[in-house]
Coordinates of C-alpha atoms and ligand atoms in Angstrom, one line a residue:
X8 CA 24.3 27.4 -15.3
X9 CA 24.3 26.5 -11.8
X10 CA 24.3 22.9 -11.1
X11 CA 21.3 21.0 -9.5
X12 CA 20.4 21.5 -6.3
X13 CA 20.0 17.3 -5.8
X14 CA 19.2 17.9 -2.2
X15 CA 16.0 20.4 -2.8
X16 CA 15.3 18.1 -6.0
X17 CA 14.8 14.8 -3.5
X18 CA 12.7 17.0 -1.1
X19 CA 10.3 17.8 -4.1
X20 CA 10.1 14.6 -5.4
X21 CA 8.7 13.5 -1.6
X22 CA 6.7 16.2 -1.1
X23 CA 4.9 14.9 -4.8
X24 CA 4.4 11.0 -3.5
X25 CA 1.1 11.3 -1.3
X26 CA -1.9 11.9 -4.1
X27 CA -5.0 10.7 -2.9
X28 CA -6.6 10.8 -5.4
X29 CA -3.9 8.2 -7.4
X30 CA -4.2 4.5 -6.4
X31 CA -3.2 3.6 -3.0
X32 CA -2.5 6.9 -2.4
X33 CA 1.0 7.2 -3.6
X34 CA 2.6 7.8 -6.6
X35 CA 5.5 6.3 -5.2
X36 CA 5.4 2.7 -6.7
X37 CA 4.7 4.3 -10.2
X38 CA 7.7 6.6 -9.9
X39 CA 10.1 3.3 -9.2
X40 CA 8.6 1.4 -12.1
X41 CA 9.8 4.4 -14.4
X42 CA 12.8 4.3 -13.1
X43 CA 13.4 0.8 -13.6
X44 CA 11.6 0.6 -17.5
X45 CA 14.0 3.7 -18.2
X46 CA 17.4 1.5 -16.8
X47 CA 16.2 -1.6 -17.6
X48 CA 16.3 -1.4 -21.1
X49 CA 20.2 -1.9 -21.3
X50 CA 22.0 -4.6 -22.9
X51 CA 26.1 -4.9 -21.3
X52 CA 27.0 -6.5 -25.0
X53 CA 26.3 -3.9 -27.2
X54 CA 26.2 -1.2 -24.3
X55 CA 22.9 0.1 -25.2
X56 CA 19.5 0.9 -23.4
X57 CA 19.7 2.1 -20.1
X58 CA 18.1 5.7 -18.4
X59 CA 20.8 7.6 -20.4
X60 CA 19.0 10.3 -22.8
X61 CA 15.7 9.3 -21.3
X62 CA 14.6 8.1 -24.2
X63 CA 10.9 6.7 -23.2
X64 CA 10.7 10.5 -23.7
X65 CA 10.4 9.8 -27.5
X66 CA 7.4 7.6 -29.4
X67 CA 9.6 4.8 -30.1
X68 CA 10.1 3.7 -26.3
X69 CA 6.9 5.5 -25.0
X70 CA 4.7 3.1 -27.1
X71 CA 6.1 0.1 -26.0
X72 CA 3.3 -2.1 -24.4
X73 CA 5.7 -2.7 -21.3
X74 CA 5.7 0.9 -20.3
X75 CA 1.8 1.7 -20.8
X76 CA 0.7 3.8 -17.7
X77 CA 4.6 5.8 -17.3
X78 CA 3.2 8.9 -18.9
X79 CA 1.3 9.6 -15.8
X80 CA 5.1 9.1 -13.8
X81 CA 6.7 11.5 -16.5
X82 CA 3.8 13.9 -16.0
X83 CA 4.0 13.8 -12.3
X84 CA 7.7 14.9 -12.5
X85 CA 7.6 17.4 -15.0
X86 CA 6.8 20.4 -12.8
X87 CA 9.8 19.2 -10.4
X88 CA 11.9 19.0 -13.8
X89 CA 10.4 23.2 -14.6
X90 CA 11.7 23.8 -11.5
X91 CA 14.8 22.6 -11.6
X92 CA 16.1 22.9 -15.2
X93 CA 19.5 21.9 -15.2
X94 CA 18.8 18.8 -14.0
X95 CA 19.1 16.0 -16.9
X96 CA 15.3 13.6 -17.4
X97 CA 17.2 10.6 -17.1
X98 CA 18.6 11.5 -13.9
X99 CA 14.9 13.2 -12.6
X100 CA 13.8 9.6 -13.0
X101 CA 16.0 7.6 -11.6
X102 CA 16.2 10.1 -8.3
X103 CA 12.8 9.8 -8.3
X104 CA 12.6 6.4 -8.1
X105 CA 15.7 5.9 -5.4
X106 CA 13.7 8.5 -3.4
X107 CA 10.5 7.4 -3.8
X108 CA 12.4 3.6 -1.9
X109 CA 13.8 5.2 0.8
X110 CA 10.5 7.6 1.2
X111 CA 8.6 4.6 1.6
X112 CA 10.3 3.1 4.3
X113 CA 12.9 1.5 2.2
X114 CA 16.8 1.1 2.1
X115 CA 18.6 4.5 1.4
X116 CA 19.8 3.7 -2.5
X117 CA 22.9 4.7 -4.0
X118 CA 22.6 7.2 -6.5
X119 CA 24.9 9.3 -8.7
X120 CA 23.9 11.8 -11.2
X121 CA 25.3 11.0 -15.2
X122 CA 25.4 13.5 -17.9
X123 CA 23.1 13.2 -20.6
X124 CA 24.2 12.8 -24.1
X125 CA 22.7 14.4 -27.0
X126 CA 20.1 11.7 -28.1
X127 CA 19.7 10.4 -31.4
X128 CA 17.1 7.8 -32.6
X129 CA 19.6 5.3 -32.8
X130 CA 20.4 5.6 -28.9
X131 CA 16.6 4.7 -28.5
X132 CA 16.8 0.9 -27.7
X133 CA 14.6 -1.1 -29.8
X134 CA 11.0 -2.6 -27.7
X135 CA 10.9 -5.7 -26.6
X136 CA 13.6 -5.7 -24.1
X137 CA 11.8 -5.7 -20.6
X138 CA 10.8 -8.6 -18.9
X139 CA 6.9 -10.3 -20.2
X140 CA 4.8 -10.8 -17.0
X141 CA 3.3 -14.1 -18.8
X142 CA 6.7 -15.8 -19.0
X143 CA 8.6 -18.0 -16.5
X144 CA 12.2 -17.8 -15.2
X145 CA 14.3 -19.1 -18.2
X146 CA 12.6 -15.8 -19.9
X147 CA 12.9 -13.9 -16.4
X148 CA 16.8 -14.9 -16.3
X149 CA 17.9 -14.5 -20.4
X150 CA 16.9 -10.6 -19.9
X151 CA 17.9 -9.8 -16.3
X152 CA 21.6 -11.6 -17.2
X153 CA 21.2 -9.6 -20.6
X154 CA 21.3 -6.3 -18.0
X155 CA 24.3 -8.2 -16.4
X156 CA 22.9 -9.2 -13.4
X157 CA 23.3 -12.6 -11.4
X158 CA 20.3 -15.1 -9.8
X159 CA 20.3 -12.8 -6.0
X160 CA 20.6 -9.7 -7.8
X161 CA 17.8 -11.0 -9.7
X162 CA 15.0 -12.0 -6.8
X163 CA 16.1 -8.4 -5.0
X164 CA 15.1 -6.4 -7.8
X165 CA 11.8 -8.2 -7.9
X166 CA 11.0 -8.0 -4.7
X167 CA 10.4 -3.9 -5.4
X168 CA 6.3 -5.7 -6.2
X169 CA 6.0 -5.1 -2.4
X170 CA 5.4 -1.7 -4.1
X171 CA 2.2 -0.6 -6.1
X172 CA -0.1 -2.8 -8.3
X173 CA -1.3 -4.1 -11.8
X174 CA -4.0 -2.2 -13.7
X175 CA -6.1 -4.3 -16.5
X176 CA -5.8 -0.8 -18.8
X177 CA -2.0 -1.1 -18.6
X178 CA -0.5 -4.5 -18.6
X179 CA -3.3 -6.1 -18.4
X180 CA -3.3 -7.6 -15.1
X181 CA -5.0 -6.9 -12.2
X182 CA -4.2 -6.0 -8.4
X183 CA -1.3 -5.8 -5.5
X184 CA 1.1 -8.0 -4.8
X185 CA 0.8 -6.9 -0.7
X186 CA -1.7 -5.7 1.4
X187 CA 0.7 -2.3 2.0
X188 CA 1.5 -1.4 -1.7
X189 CA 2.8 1.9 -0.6
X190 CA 5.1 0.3 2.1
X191 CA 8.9 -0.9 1.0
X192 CA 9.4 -4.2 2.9
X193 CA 9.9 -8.0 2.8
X194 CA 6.4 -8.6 2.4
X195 CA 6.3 -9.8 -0.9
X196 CA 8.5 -12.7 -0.1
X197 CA 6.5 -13.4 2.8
X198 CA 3.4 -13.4 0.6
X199 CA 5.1 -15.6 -2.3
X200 CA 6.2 -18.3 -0.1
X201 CA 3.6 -19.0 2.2
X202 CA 0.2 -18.3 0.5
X203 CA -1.6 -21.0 -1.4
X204 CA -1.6 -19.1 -4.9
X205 CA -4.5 -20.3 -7.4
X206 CA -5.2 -19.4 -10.5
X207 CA -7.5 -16.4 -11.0
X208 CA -11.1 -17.2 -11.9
X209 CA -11.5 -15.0 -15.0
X210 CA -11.4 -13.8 -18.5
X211 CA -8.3 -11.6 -18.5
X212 CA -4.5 -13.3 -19.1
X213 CA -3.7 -15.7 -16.6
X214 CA -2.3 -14.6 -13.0
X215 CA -2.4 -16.1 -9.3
X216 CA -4.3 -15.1 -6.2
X217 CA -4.9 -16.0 -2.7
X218 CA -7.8 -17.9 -2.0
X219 CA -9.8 -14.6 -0.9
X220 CA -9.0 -12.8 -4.3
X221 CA -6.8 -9.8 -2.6
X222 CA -3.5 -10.0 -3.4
X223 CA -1.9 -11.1 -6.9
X224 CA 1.0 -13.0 -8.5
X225 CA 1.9 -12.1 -12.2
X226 CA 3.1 -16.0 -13.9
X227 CA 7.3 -14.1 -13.9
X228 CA 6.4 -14.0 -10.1
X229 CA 5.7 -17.5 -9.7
X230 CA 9.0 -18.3 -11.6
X231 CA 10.6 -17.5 -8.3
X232 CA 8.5 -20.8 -6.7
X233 CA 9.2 -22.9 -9.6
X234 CA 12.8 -22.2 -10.0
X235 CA 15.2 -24.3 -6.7
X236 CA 17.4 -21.4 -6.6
X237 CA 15.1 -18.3 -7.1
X238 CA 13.5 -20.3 -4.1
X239 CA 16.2 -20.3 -2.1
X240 CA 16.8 -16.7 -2.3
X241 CA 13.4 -15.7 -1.7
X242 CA 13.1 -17.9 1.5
X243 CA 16.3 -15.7 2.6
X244 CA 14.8 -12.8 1.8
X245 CA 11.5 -13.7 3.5
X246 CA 13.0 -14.8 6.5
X247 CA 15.3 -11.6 6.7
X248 CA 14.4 -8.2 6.4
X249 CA 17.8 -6.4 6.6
X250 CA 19.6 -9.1 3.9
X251 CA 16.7 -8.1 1.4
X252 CA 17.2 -4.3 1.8
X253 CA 21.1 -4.5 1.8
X254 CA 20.9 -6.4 -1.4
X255 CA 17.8 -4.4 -2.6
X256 CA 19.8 -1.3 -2.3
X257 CA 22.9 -2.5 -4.4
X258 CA 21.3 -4.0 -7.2
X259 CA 18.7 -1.3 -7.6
X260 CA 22.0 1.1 -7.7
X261 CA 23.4 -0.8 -9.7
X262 CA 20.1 -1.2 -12.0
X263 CA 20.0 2.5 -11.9
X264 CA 23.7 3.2 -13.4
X265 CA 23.5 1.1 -16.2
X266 CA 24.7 2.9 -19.3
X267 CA 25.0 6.1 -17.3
X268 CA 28.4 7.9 -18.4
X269 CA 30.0 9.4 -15.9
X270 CA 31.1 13.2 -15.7
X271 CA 34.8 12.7 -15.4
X272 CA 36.2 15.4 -12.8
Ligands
LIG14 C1 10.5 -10.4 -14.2 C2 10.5 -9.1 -14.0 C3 9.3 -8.2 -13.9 C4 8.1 -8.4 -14.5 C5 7.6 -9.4 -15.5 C6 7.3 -7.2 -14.0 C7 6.0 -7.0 -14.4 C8 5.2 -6.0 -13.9 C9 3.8 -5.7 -14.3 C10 3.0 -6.5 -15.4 C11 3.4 -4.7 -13.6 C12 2.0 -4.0 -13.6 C13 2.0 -2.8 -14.5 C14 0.6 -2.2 -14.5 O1 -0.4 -2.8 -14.9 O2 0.5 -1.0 -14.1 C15 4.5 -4.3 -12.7 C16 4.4 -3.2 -11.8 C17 5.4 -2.8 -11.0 N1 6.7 -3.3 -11.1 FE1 7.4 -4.9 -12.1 N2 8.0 -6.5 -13.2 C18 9.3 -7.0 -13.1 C19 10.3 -6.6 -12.3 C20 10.3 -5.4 -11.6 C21 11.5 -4.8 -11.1 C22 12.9 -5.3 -11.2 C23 11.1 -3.7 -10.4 C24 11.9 -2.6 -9.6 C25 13.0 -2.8 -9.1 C26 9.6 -3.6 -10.6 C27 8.8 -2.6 -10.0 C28 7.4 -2.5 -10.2 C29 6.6 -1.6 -9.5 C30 7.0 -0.7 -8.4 C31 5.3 -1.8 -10.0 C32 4.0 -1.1 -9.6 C33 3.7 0.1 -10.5 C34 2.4 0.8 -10.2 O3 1.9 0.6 -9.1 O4 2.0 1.5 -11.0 N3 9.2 -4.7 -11.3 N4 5.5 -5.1 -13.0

């Protein structure tokens, strides 16, 4: 079988993003959280988790509360996927979600394609292992470290909530984190570090807003105010534009090979 055509599969996956009829108008943001949920899953002890297999695919992964909404970013892709066969799911979701960046005005992501294994349900990582919203940064650190990543790498990746927003029938929470959610950009830190957040007036779990009820914080967000050094990096990255999107690029790269086994030539 002819290999994938990677080039004609990034053009298809941009030509899907503008869908007004889907949130903001994008299905961009949605596309990077799939591709993140599907990496982010990997533990560097045990060397498990991680996009290989694309096992959110099965029951197991789909139902775990942390990936409620994704089967409306699997769906979107599955035409590109009947089009182009031979490429593997994992790697049609983690394309998608480095294209869907760099669509969006973001920094160009590194990106290499893996071969997928033959999955078994013991490659399918138990739930549990992505990040709770309600939690602060000891939680925020003990899984991103668990992934192997350091504090920078850390704010960078969260900074991608310039992107999209929360849904009360998926996690529960409600709202963007910018007033461009389909726009990659340093906002986020901007937002973070200058606005006076307050607790949102309401019955649903507890988040933060600004003081005109726009714009949202998830509790994990506000870790990065709380915490000296997840301060200190998100200053940086508020104040400069091109140091967040150099490191944004290497650490989502990075996110997005975790477990992936490489083709050897
Ligand atoms: C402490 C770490 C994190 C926590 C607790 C967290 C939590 C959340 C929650 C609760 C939502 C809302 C889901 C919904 O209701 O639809 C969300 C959305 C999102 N997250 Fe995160 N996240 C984290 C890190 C990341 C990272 C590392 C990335 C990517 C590099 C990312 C990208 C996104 C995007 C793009 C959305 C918007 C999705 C949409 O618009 O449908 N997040 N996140």
């Amino acid at each position: 079988m002819a290999s994938p055509d990677y080039q004609q599969i990034k053009k298809d996956i941009v030509a899907i993003l503008p869908n007004k009829d889907y949130d903001d108008g994008s299905i961009g943001p949605v596309l990077v959280r799939l591709a993140w949920h599907a990496s982010g899953t990997y533990d560097r002890k045990s060397k498990t988790g991680g996009s290989n297999g694309a096992t959110m695919r099965f029951k197991p992964e789909a139902s775990d509360g942390a990936n409620a909404g994704l089967e409306h970013a699997r769906a979107f892709l599955e035409p590109i996927k009947k089009k182009h066969p031979t490429i593997s799911y994992a790697d049609l979701w983690t394309l998608a979600g480095a294209t869907a960046i760099e669509a969006m005005g973001g920094p160009a992501i590194p990106w290499k394609s893996g071969s997928e294994k033959t999955v078994s349900a013991k490659d399918i990582p138990p739930n549990g292992r992505l990040p709770d919203a309600a939690q602060g940064q000891d939680h925020v650190r003990d899984v991103f470290y668990r992934m192997g990543f350091n504090d920078r790498e850390i704010v960078a990746l969260i900074g991608a909530h310039a992107l999209g927003r929360c849904h009360t029938d998926r996690s529960g929470f409600d709202g963007p984190w910018t007033y461009s959610p389909t726009r990659f950009s340093n906002q986020y830190f901007k937002l973070l570090t200058t606005v006076k957040w307050q607790k949102k007036k309401w019955d649903g779990p507890e988040q933060f807003v600004d003081p005109d009820d726009e714009i949202m914080m998830l509790p994990a967000d506000i870790a990065l105010l709380k915490d000296p050094e997840f301060l200190k990096i998100s200053k940086e990255y508020a104040a400069d534009k091109d140091v967040f999107y150099k490191d944004f690029a290497a650490a989502f790269g990075k996110l997005l090979d975790l477990g992936v086994p490489r083709t050897k030539l």
